[in-house]
JSON list of C-alpha atoms in Angstrom, two decimals:
[
{"chain": "U", "resi": 10, "resn": "ASN", "atom": "CA", "xyz": [-20.34, -15.82, 14.92]},
{"chain": "U", "resi": 11, "resn": "VAL", "atom": "CA", "xyz": [-21.02, -14.78, 11.36]},
{"chain": "U", "resi": 12, "resn": "SER", "atom": "CA", "xyz": [-24.55, -14.32, 10.02]},
{"chain": "U", "resi": 13, "resn": "THR", "atom": "CA", "xyz": [-25.84, -16.36, 7.10]},
{"chain": "U", "resi": 14, "resn": "PRO", "atom": "CA", "xyz": [-25.97, -13.32, 4.76]},
{"chain": "U", "resi": 15, "resn": "ALA", "atom": "CA", "xyz": [-22.38, -12.43, 5.71]},
{"chain": "U", "resi": 16, "resn": "GLN", "atom": "CA", "xyz": [-21.28, -15.99, 5.00]},
{"chain": "U", "resi": 17, "resn": "ALA", "atom": "CA", "xyz": [-22.99, -15.90, 1.60]},
{"chain": "U", "resi": 18, "resn": "ALA", "atom": "CA", "xyz": [-21.30, -12.58, 0.79]},
{"chain": "U", "resi": 19, "resn": "GLY", "atom": "CA", "xyz": [-17.93, -14.00, 1.81]},
{"chain": "U", "resi": 20, "resn": "ILE", "atom": "CA", "xyz": [-18.37, -17.06, -0.38]},
{"chain": "U", "resi": 21, "resn": "ALA", "atom": "CA", "xyz": [-19.46, -14.90, -3.32]},
{"chain": "U", "resi": 22, "resn": "ALA", "atom": "CA", "xyz": [-16.37, -12.70, -2.87]},
{"chain": "U", "resi": 23, "resn": "LEU", "atom": "CA", "xyz": [-14.07, -15.72, -2.81]},
{"chain": "U", "resi": 24, "resn": "GLU", "atom": "CA", "xyz": [-15.67, -17.09, -5.98]},
{"chain": "U", "resi": 25, "resn": "ASP", "atom": "CA", "xyz": [-15.34, -13.79, -7.91]},
{"chain": "U", "resi": 26, "resn": "LEU", "atom": "CA", "xyz": [-11.99, -14.59, -9.51]},
{"chain": "U", "resi": 27, "resn": "ASP", "atom": "CA", "xyz": [-12.30, -11.83, -12.12]},
{"chain": "U", "resi": 28, "resn": "PHE", "atom": "CA", "xyz": [-12.55, -9.18, -9.40]},
{"chain": "U", "resi": 29, "resn": "GLN", "atom": "CA", "xyz": [-9.65, -10.73, -7.48]},
{"chain": "U", "resi": 30, "resn": "ARG", "atom": "CA", "xyz": [-7.46, -10.59, -10.60]},
{"chain": "U", "resi": 31, "resn": "LYS", "atom": "CA", "xyz": [-8.38, -6.93, -11.18]},
{"chain": "U", "resi": 32, "resn": "VAL", "atom": "CA", "xyz": [-7.48, -6.04, -7.59]},
{"chain": "U", "resi": 33, "resn": "ILE", "atom": "CA", "xyz": [-4.18, -7.92, -7.78]},
{"chain": "U", "resi": 34, "resn": "ASP", "atom": "CA", "xyz": [-3.24, -6.25, -11.08]},
{"chain": "U", "resi": 35, "resn": "HIS", "atom": "CA", "xyz": [-4.22, -2.81, -9.77]},
{"chain": "U", "resi": 36, "resn": "THR", "atom": "CA", "xyz": [-2.19, -3.32, -6.58]},
{"chain": "U", "resi": 37, "resn": "ARG", "atom": "CA", "xyz": [0.89, -4.50, -8.46]},
{"chain": "U", "resi": 38, "resn": "ARG", "atom": "CA", "xyz": [0.77, -1.61, -10.93]},
{"chain": "U", "resi": 39, "resn": "TRP", "atom": "CA", "xyz": [0.41, 1.11, -8.30]},
{"chain": "U", "resi": 40, "resn": "ARG", "atom": "CA", "xyz": [2.84, -0.53, -5.88]},
{"chain": "U", "resi": 41, "resn": "GLU", "atom": "CA", "xyz": [5.54, -0.50, -8.56]},
{"chain": "U", "resi": 42, "resn": "THR", "atom": "CA", "xyz": [4.73, 3.12, -9.44]},
{"chain": "U", "resi": 43, "resn": "LEU", "atom": "CA", "xyz": [5.03, 4.10, -5.77]},
{"chain": "U", "resi": 44, "resn": "ILE", "atom": "CA", "xyz": [8.31, 2.20, -5.34]},
{"chain": "U", "resi": 45, "resn": "GLN", "atom": "CA", "xyz": [9.88, 3.92, -8.35]},
{"chain": "U", "resi": 46, "resn": "ARG", "atom": "CA", "xyz": [8.75, 7.36, -7.21]},
{"chain": "U", "resi": 47, "resn": "VAL", "atom": "CA", "xyz": [10.02, 6.80, -3.66]},
{"chain": "U", "resi": 48, "resn": "LYS", "atom": "CA", "xyz": [13.38, 5.59, -4.97]},
{"chain": "U", "resi": 49, "resn": "GLY", "atom": "CA", "xyz": [13.53, 8.82, -6.98]},
{"chain": "U", "resi": 50, "resn": "TYR", "atom": "CA", "xyz": [13.88, 10.61, -3.63]},
{"chain": "U", "resi": 51, "resn": "ALA", "atom": "CA", "xyz": [16.85, 8.38, -2.74]},
{"chain": "U", "resi": 52, "resn": "LEU", "atom": "CA", "xyz": [14.91, 6.61, 0.02]},
{"chain": "U", "resi": 53, "resn": "GLN", "atom": "CA", "xyz": [15.32, 2.97, 0.94]},
{"chain": "U", "resi": 54, "resn": "VAL", "atom": "CA", "xyz": [12.45, 0.70, -0.12]},
{"chain": "U", "resi": 55, "resn": "THR", "atom": "CA", "xyz": [12.10, -2.85, 1.17]},
{"chain": "U", "resi": 56, "resn": "GLY", "atom": "CA", "xyz": [10.77, -5.34, -1.38]},
{"chain": "U", "resi": 57, "resn": "SER", "atom": "CA", "xyz": [7.09, -6.12, -1.08]},
{"chain": "U", "resi": 58, "resn": "GLU", "atom": "CA", "xyz": [4.65, -8.61, -2.53]},
{"chain": "U", "resi": 59, "resn": "GLY", "atom": "CA", "xyz": [1.64, -7.26, -0.63]},
{"chain": "U", "resi": 60, "resn": "ASN", "atom": "CA", "xyz": [-0.48, -4.15, -0.72]},
{"chain": "U", "resi": 61, "resn": "PHE", "atom": "CA", "xyz": [2.05, -2.08, 1.22]},
{"chain": "U", "resi": 62, "resn": "VAL", "atom": "CA", "xyz": [5.56, -0.68, 0.86]},
{"chain": "U", "resi": 63, "resn": "ASN", "atom": "CA", "xyz": [8.10, -0.24, 3.66]},
{"chain": "U", "resi": 64, "resn": "ILE", "atom": "CA", "xyz": [10.15, 2.92, 3.28]},
{"chain": "U", "resi": 65, "resn": "GLY", "atom": "CA", "xyz": [13.28, 3.75, 5.27]},
{"chain": "U", "resi": 66, "resn": "PHE", "atom": "CA", "xyz": [13.79, 7.43, 6.11]},
{"chain": "U", "resi": 67, "resn": "PRO", "atom": "CA", "xyz": [17.00, 9.19, 7.15]},
{"chain": "U", "resi": 68, "resn": "ASP", "atom": "CA", "xyz": [17.49, 10.71, 10.60]},
{"chain": "U", "resi": 69, "resn": "ALA", "atom": "CA", "xyz": [18.19, 14.17, 9.14]},
{"chain": "U", "resi": 70, "resn": "PRO", "atom": "CA", "xyz": [15.99, 16.96, 10.49]},
{"chain": "U", "resi": 71, "resn": "GLY", "atom": "CA", "xyz": [12.99, 17.53, 8.24]},
{"chain": "U", "resi": 72, "resn": "GLN", "atom": "CA", "xyz": [13.43, 14.15, 6.56]},
{"chain": "U", "resi": 73, "resn": "THR", "atom": "CA", "xyz": [12.53, 11.66, 9.30]},
{"chain": "U", "resi": 74, "resn": "ALA", "atom": "CA", "xyz": [9.54, 9.35, 9.10]},
{"chain": "U", "resi": 75, "resn": "ALA", "atom": "CA", "xyz": [7.77, 11.53, 11.68]},
{"chain": "U", "resi": 76, "resn": "ASP", "atom": "CA", "xyz": [8.43, 14.65, 9.59]},
{"chain": "U", "resi": 77, "resn": "VAL", "atom": "CA", "xyz": [7.09, 13.00, 6.43]},
{"chain": "U", "resi": 78, "resn": "ASP", "atom": "CA", "xyz": [4.07, 11.65, 8.34]},
{"chain": "U", "resi": 79, "resn": "ALA", "atom": "CA", "xyz": [3.22, 15.14, 9.62]},
{"chain": "U", "resi": 80, "resn": "TYR", "atom": "CA", "xyz": [3.57, 16.59, 6.13]},
{"chain": "U", "resi": 81, "resn": "LEU", "atom": "CA", "xyz": [1.35, 13.92, 4.55]},
{"chain": "U", "resi": 82, "resn": "ARG", "atom": "CA", "xyz": [-1.29, 14.22, 7.26]},
{"chain": "U", "resi": 83, "resn": "GLY", "atom": "CA", "xyz": [-1.38, 17.94, 6.54]},
{"chain": "U", "resi": 84, "resn": "LYS", "atom": "CA", "xyz": [-2.26, 16.99, 2.96]},
{"chain": "U", "resi": 85, "resn": "GLY", "atom": "CA", "xyz": [-4.99, 14.58, 4.12]},
{"chain": "U", "resi": 86, "resn": "ILE", "atom": "CA", "xyz": [-2.90, 11.46, 3.50]},
{"chain": "U", "resi": 87, "resn": "SER", "atom": "CA", "xyz": [-2.74, 8.88, 6.26]},
{"chain": "U", "resi": 88, "resn": "VAL", "atom": "CA", "xyz": [0.10, 6.35, 6.45]},
{"chain": "U", "resi": 89, "resn": "ARG", "atom": "CA", "xyz": [0.55, 3.47, 8.83]},
{"chain": "U", "resi": 90, "resn": "PRO", "atom": "CA", "xyz": [3.80, 3.54, 10.82]},
{"chain": "U", "resi": 91, "resn": "MET", "atom": "CA", "xyz": [5.68, 0.24, 10.98]},
{"chain": "U", "resi": 92, "resn": "THR", "atom": "CA", "xyz": [8.20, 0.56, 13.78]}
]
């Protein structure tokens, strides 16, 4: 069940096409920036049309997905594993 105020908020959000366009443009711009930077480290990047990027990591010690995840968490950056 969804409350009446929540329904009204949802409808308003769906009707705010200007905001949707801004979010889409922002996502595309930063996704492409991220992809180019990741490729600069010679990592595999799977194409994406969403608000995420899949990155393939080598099995070399210190370069695995788990190693990178630990490093980023130490910097306060959380990533979602997709295994």
